[in-house]
Amino acid sequence: SISSSPKQRSYYEITVAGIKKGFVSNYFLKKVKKGDSFTATAPSGRFHYNPVFHSKKSVFLAGGSGITPFLSMARSIANGSEDFNLILLYGSRNESSILFKDEFSMLEKESEKIKVIHVLGEQQSDSEKSFEHGFVTSDLIKKYVPKTDYSVFVCGPQEMYRFIDKELEKLNLEKKFIRHEMFG
């Protein structure tokens, strides 16, 4: 998945999630080395913020490597090429499995429009760090999301979609304000 800002034009930064029997992911993770080059088609897709359709207040729900499109969007906000508020609830198993933790922390400091909440499924928060525990639920969304209209973007593993769609139903959002990124 592309994780660089759309404004970055000289190269694309990608994030590769390892898949047990994945042909391409295993090739990239085990064989590719610095300096290798590849020819690829241009990026495509419709999973992005569009000010015509989406609320300026947007909620992003990510699980695992589903974080990559939201990193791209956060980078765009921080560099001034996008103008919307990003509230990210990012589900990870434990603190050590959080992808791009330091970069998101830096992006939060660069822009008051970026807020990241880490939700750990298998680890309780200790007294020095503040993480939510469990899963991203409708109650957790309500805790961090403004009472005004907002758009929701969801990206993560298939199991997450089954769970989060039921939670989003509890919020009585119009379906047009919910976007899913689908792989495969």
PDB file of C-alpha atoms in Angstrom:
ATOM      1  CA  SER A   1       0.000   0.000   0.000  1.00  0.00           C
ATOM      2  CA  ILE A   2       1.163   3.519  -0.743  1.00  0.00           C
ATOM      3  CA  SER A   3       1.890   5.463   2.429  1.00  0.00           C
ATOM      4  CA  SER A   4       3.568   8.571   0.993  1.00  0.00           C
ATOM      5  CA  SER A   5       1.739  11.862   0.622  1.00  0.00           C
ATOM      6  CA  PRO A   6       0.074  12.393  -2.778  1.00  0.00           C
ATOM      7  CA  LYS A   7       2.164  15.578  -2.989  1.00  0.00           C
ATOM      8  CA  GLN A   8       5.343  13.439  -3.006  1.00  0.00           C
ATOM      9  CA  ARG A   9       5.948  12.955  -6.723  1.00  0.00           C
ATOM     10  CA  SER A  10       9.563  11.839  -7.167  1.00  0.00           C
ATOM     11  CA  TYR A  11       8.971   8.412  -5.598  1.00  0.00           C
ATOM     12  CA  TYR A  12       6.272   6.381  -3.879  1.00  0.00           C
ATOM     13  CA  GLU A  13       6.734   5.050  -0.376  1.00  0.00           C
ATOM     14  CA  ILE A  14       5.033   1.708   0.067  1.00  0.00           C
ATOM     15  CA  THR A  15       4.313  -0.423   3.092  1.00  0.00           C
ATOM     16  CA  VAL A  16       4.270  -4.181   2.599  1.00  0.00           C
ATOM     17  CA  ALA A  17       2.326  -6.399   4.979  1.00  0.00           C
ATOM     18  CA  GLY A  18       3.597  -9.958   5.155  1.00  0.00           C
ATOM     19  CA  ILE A  19       1.063 -12.584   4.163  1.00  0.00           C
ATOM     20  CA  LYS A  20       1.821 -16.178   5.102  1.00  0.00           C
ATOM     21  CA  LYS A  21       1.689 -17.601   1.578  1.00  0.00           C
ATOM     22  CA  GLY A  22       1.775 -14.279  -0.241  1.00  0.00           C
ATOM     23  CA  PHE A  23       3.780 -14.364  -3.464  1.00  0.00           C
ATOM     24  CA  VAL A  24       4.402 -10.617  -3.855  1.00  0.00           C
ATOM     25  CA  SER A  25       4.617  -9.654  -0.180  1.00  0.00           C
ATOM     26  CA  ASN A  26       7.130 -12.397   0.591  1.00  0.00           C
ATOM     27  CA  TYR A  27       9.185 -11.461  -2.449  1.00  0.00           C
ATOM     28  CA  PHE A  28       9.330  -7.830  -1.320  1.00  0.00           C
ATOM     29  CA  LEU A  29      10.070  -8.671   2.296  1.00  0.00           C
ATOM     30  CA  LYS A  30      12.707 -11.356   1.647  1.00  0.00           C
ATOM     31  CA  LYS A  31      14.366 -10.614  -1.695  1.00  0.00           C
ATOM     32  CA  VAL A  32      14.152  -6.897  -2.450  1.00  0.00           C
ATOM     33  CA  LYS A  33      17.071  -4.761  -1.318  1.00  0.00           C
ATOM     34  CA  LYS A  34      17.906  -1.080  -1.286  1.00  0.00           C
ATOM     35  CA  GLY A  35      18.615   0.170  -4.799  1.00  0.00           C
ATOM     36  CA  ASP A  36      16.340  -2.294  -6.602  1.00  0.00           C
ATOM     37  CA  SER A  37      13.984  -0.603  -9.037  1.00  0.00           C
ATOM     38  CA  PHE A  38      10.600  -1.625 -10.400  1.00  0.00           C
ATOM     39  CA  THR A  39       8.227  -0.508 -13.106  1.00  0.00           C
ATOM     40  CA  ALA A  40       4.615  -0.159 -12.025  1.00  0.00           C
ATOM     41  CA  THR A  41       1.422   1.503 -13.151  1.00  0.00           C
ATOM     42  CA  ALA A  42       0.363   4.778 -11.568  1.00  0.00           C
ATOM     43  CA  PRO A  43      -1.576   4.649  -8.301  1.00  0.00           C
ATOM     44  CA  SER A  44      -5.318   4.323  -8.587  1.00  0.00           C
ATOM     45  CA  GLY A  45      -8.258   4.092  -6.259  1.00  0.00           C
ATOM     46  CA  ARG A  46     -11.031   6.082  -4.688  1.00  0.00           C
ATOM     47  CA  PHE A  47     -10.212   5.816  -1.009  1.00  0.00           C
ATOM     48  CA  HIS A  48      -9.344   9.412  -0.270  1.00  0.00           C
ATOM     49  CA  TYR A  49     -10.812  12.509   1.279  1.00  0.00           C
ATOM     50  CA  ASN A  50     -12.936  14.590  -1.094  1.00  0.00           C
ATOM     51  CA  PRO A  51     -14.166  17.951   0.275  1.00  0.00           C
ATOM     52  CA  VAL A  52     -17.221  17.841  -2.004  1.00  0.00           C
ATOM     53  CA  PHE A  53     -18.537  14.623  -0.434  1.00  0.00           C
ATOM     54  CA  HIS A  54     -16.887  14.259   2.973  1.00  0.00           C
ATOM     55  CA  SER A  55     -17.230  16.225   6.168  1.00  0.00           C
ATOM     56  CA  LYS A  56     -14.320  18.443   7.197  1.00  0.00           C
ATOM     57  CA  LYS A  57     -14.403  16.432  10.434  1.00  0.00           C
ATOM     58  CA  SER A  58     -13.521  12.870   9.520  1.00  0.00           C
ATOM     59  CA  VAL A  59     -12.982   9.755  11.593  1.00  0.00           C
ATOM     60  CA  PHE A  60     -10.509   7.124  10.444  1.00  0.00           C
ATOM     61  CA  LEU A  61     -10.693   3.580  11.775  1.00  0.00           C
ATOM     62  CA  ALA A  62      -7.639   1.445  11.069  1.00  0.00           C
ATOM     63  CA  GLY A  63      -6.466  -1.996  12.014  1.00  0.00           C
ATOM     64  CA  GLY A  64      -2.949  -3.349  11.491  1.00  0.00           C
ATOM     65  CA  SER A  65      -1.474  -2.481   8.103  1.00  0.00           C
ATOM     66  CA  GLY A  66      -4.740  -0.720   7.204  1.00  0.00           C
ATOM     67  CA  ILE A  67      -2.988   2.324   8.623  1.00  0.00           C
ATOM     68  CA  THR A  68      -1.173   3.164   5.367  1.00  0.00           C
ATOM     69  CA  PRO A  69      -3.825   5.275   3.575  1.00  0.00           C
ATOM     70  CA  PHE A  70      -4.322   7.254   6.776  1.00  0.00           C
ATOM     71  CA  LEU A  71      -0.601   7.916   7.085  1.00  0.00           C
ATOM     72  CA  SER A  72      -0.718   9.269   3.543  1.00  0.00           C
ATOM     73  CA  MET A  73      -3.665  11.522   4.450  1.00  0.00           C
ATOM     74  CA  ALA A  74      -2.037  12.703   7.701  1.00  0.00           C
ATOM     75  CA  ARG A  75       1.132  13.589   5.795  1.00  0.00           C
ATOM     76  CA  SER A  76      -0.999  15.596   3.340  1.00  0.00           C
ATOM     77  CA  ILE A  77      -2.619  17.527   6.179  1.00  0.00           C
ATOM     78  CA  ALA A  78       0.733  18.223   7.821  1.00  0.00           C
ATOM     79  CA  ASN A  79       2.323  19.473   4.591  1.00  0.00           C
ATOM     80  CA  GLY A  80      -0.676  21.730   3.867  1.00  0.00           C
ATOM     81  CA  SER A  81      -1.940  20.015   0.728  1.00  0.00           C
ATOM     82  CA  GLU A  82      -5.169  18.866   2.454  1.00  0.00           C
ATOM     83  CA  ASP A  83      -7.436  20.807   4.803  1.00  0.00           C
ATOM     84  CA  PHE A  84      -9.564  18.609   7.042  1.00  0.00           C
ATOM     85  CA  ASN A  85      -9.491  17.213  10.576  1.00  0.00           C
ATOM     86  CA  LEU A  86      -8.285  13.636  10.974  1.00  0.00           C
ATOM     87  CA  ILE A  87      -9.330  11.729  14.086  1.00  0.00           C
ATOM     88  CA  LEU A  88      -7.699   8.310  13.888  1.00  0.00           C
ATOM     89  CA  LEU A  89      -8.604   5.331  16.063  1.00  0.00           C
ATOM     90  CA  TYR A  90      -5.924   2.770  15.308  1.00  0.00           C
ATOM     91  CA  GLY A  91      -6.339  -0.794  16.540  1.00  0.00           C
ATOM     92  CA  SER A  92      -3.217  -2.871  17.175  1.00  0.00           C
ATOM     93  CA  ARG A  93      -2.578  -6.026  19.183  1.00  0.00           C
ATOM     94  CA  ASN A  94      -0.012  -4.419  21.469  1.00  0.00           C
ATOM     95  CA  GLU A  95       2.287  -1.427  21.613  1.00  0.00           C
ATOM     96  CA  SER A  96       5.119  -3.178  19.761  1.00  0.00           C
ATOM     97  CA  SER A  97       2.836  -3.891  16.779  1.00  0.00           C
ATOM     98  CA  ILE A  98       1.846  -0.239  16.214  1.00  0.00           C
ATOM     99  CA  LEU A  99       3.045   0.776  12.753  1.00  0.00           C
ATOM    100  CA  PHE A 100       4.397   4.312  12.252  1.00  0.00           C
ATOM    101  CA  LYS A 101       3.864   5.172  15.940  1.00  0.00           C
ATOM    102  CA  ASP A 102       6.670   7.738  16.099  1.00  0.00           C
ATOM    103  CA  GLU A 103       5.730   9.344  12.801  1.00  0.00           C
ATOM    104  CA  PHE A 104       2.085   9.749  13.809  1.00  0.00           C
ATOM    105  CA  SER A 105       3.228  11.285  17.085  1.00  0.00           C
ATOM    106  CA  MET A 106       5.361  13.753  15.125  1.00  0.00           C
ATOM    107  CA  LEU A 107       2.507  14.543  12.711  1.00  0.00           C
ATOM    108  CA  GLU A 108       0.191  15.245  15.667  1.00  0.00           C
ATOM    109  CA  LYS A 109       2.724  17.777  16.935  1.00  0.00           C
ATOM    110  CA  GLU A 110       2.992  19.394  13.496  1.00  0.00           C
ATOM    111  CA  SER A 111      -0.752  19.878  13.007  1.00  0.00           C
ATOM    112  CA  GLU A 112      -3.582  20.462  15.434  1.00  0.00           C
ATOM    113  CA  LYS A 113      -5.851  18.904  12.795  1.00  0.00           C
ATOM    114  CA  ILE A 114      -4.423  15.417  13.476  1.00  0.00           C
ATOM    115  CA  LYS A 115      -5.450  13.373  16.529  1.00  0.00           C
ATOM    116  CA  VAL A 116      -4.389   9.725  16.964  1.00  0.00           C
ATOM    117  CA  ILE A 117      -5.861   7.324  19.528  1.00  0.00           C
ATOM    118  CA  HIS A 118      -4.174   3.925  19.834  1.00  0.00           C
ATOM    119  CA  VAL A 119      -6.448   1.038  20.792  1.00  0.00           C
ATOM    120  CA  LEU A 120      -4.644  -2.089  22.006  1.00  0.00           C
ATOM    121  CA  GLY A 121      -6.486  -5.397  21.849  1.00  0.00           C
ATOM    122  CA  GLU A 122      -4.072  -7.531  23.862  1.00  0.00           C
ATOM    123  CA  GLN A 123      -2.303  -5.095  26.174  1.00  0.00           C
ATOM    124  CA  GLN A 124      -3.478  -2.898  29.021  1.00  0.00           C
ATOM    125  CA  SER A 125      -2.177   0.650  29.184  1.00  0.00           C
ATOM    126  CA  ASP A 126       0.439   1.373  31.806  1.00  0.00           C
ATOM    127  CA  SER A 127       0.436   4.525  33.934  1.00  0.00           C
ATOM    128  CA  GLU A 128       2.960   6.410  31.789  1.00  0.00           C
ATOM    129  CA  LYS A 129       1.281   5.849  28.426  1.00  0.00           C
ATOM    130  CA  SER A 130      -2.285   6.435  27.436  1.00  0.00           C
ATOM    131  CA  PHE A 131      -3.797   3.838  25.157  1.00  0.00           C
ATOM    132  CA  GLU A 132      -7.350   2.638  24.923  1.00  0.00           C
ATOM    133  CA  HIS A 133      -7.831  -1.072  25.515  1.00  0.00           C
ATOM    134  CA  GLY A 134     -10.048  -3.523  23.641  1.00  0.00           C
ATOM    135  CA  PHE A 135     -11.580  -2.862  20.252  1.00  0.00           C
ATOM    136  CA  VAL A 136     -12.828   0.169  18.354  1.00  0.00           C
ATOM    137  CA  THR A 137     -16.488   0.280  19.384  1.00  0.00           C
ATOM    138  CA  SER A 138     -19.318   2.752  18.873  1.00  0.00           C
ATOM    139  CA  ASP A 139     -18.822   3.934  22.471  1.00  0.00           C
ATOM    140  CA  LEU A 140     -15.125   4.567  21.853  1.00  0.00           C
ATOM    141  CA  ILE A 141     -15.919   6.468  18.643  1.00  0.00           C
ATOM    142  CA  LYS A 142     -18.443   8.622  20.542  1.00  0.00           C
ATOM    143  CA  LYS A 143     -15.802   9.367  23.183  1.00  0.00           C
ATOM    144  CA  TYR A 144     -13.449  11.005  20.663  1.00  0.00           C
ATOM    145  CA  VAL A 145     -15.644  12.233  17.839  1.00  0.00           C
ATOM    146  CA  PRO A 146     -17.350  15.616  17.755  1.00  0.00           C
ATOM    147  CA  LYS A 147     -21.119  15.676  17.990  1.00  0.00           C
ATOM    148  CA  THR A 148     -21.321  17.340  14.566  1.00  0.00           C
ATOM    149  CA  ASP A 149     -21.612  15.516  11.266  1.00  0.00           C
ATOM    150  CA  TYR A 150     -18.573  13.506  10.277  1.00  0.00           C
ATOM    151  CA  SER A 151     -17.390  11.064   7.661  1.00  0.00           C
ATOM    152  CA  VAL A 152     -15.933   7.651   8.530  1.00  0.00           C
ATOM    153  CA  PHE A 153     -13.158   5.873   6.656  1.00  0.00           C
ATOM    154  CA  VAL A 154     -12.363   2.239   7.505  1.00  0.00           C
ATOM    155  CA  CYS A 155      -9.303   0.216   6.476  1.00  0.00           C
ATOM    156  CA  GLY A 156      -8.015  -2.997   8.006  1.00  0.00           C
ATOM    157  CA  PRO A 157      -8.320  -6.774   8.034  1.00  0.00           C
ATOM    158  CA  GLN A 158     -11.558  -8.442   6.922  1.00  0.00           C
ATOM    159  CA  GLU A 159     -12.472  -9.452  10.497  1.00  0.00           C
ATOM    160  CA  MET A 160     -12.369  -5.785  11.462  1.00  0.00           C
ATOM    161  CA  TYR A 161     -14.973  -4.873   8.827  1.00  0.00           C
ATOM    162  CA  ARG A 162     -17.447  -7.445  10.139  1.00  0.00           C
ATOM    163  CA  PHE A 163     -17.076  -6.082  13.667  1.00  0.00           C
ATOM    164  CA  ILE A 164     -16.880  -2.353  12.924  1.00  0.00           C
ATOM    165  CA  ASP A 165     -19.849  -2.318  10.528  1.00  0.00           C
ATOM    166  CA  LYS A 166     -22.099  -3.502  13.377  1.00  0.00           C
ATOM    167  CA  GLU A 167     -20.634  -0.823  15.649  1.00  0.00           C
ATOM    168  CA  LEU A 168     -21.177   1.899  13.033  1.00  0.00           C
ATOM    169  CA  GLU A 169     -24.850   0.887  12.704  1.00  0.00           C
ATOM    170  CA  LYS A 170     -25.278   1.891  16.356  1.00  0.00           C
ATOM    171  CA  LEU A 171     -24.206   5.440  15.475  1.00  0.00           C
ATOM    172  CA  ASN A 172     -27.052   5.872  12.946  1.00  0.00           C
ATOM    173  CA  LEU A 173     -24.783   7.379  10.323  1.00  0.00           C
ATOM    174  CA  GLU A 174     -25.984   7.723   6.760  1.00  0.00           C
ATOM    175  CA  LYS A 175     -24.227   5.091   4.629  1.00  0.00           C
ATOM    176  CA  LYS A 176     -22.974   7.797   2.252  1.00  0.00           C
ATOM    177  CA  PHE A 177     -20.687   9.040   5.048  1.00  0.00           C
ATOM    178  CA  ILE A 178     -18.963   5.643   5.517  1.00  0.00           C
ATOM    179  CA  ARG A 179     -16.112   4.617   3.215  1.00  0.00           C
ATOM    180  CA  HIS A 180     -14.338   1.240   3.162  1.00  0.00           C
ATOM    181  CA  GLU A 181     -11.034   0.375   1.533  1.00  0.00           C
ATOM    182  CA  MET A 182     -11.261  -3.135   0.135  1.00  0.00           C
ATOM    183  CA  PHE A 183      -8.302  -5.256  -0.899  1.00  0.00           C
ATOM    184  CA  GLY A 184      -8.709  -8.193  -3.238  1.00  0.00           C
TER     185      GLY A 184
END
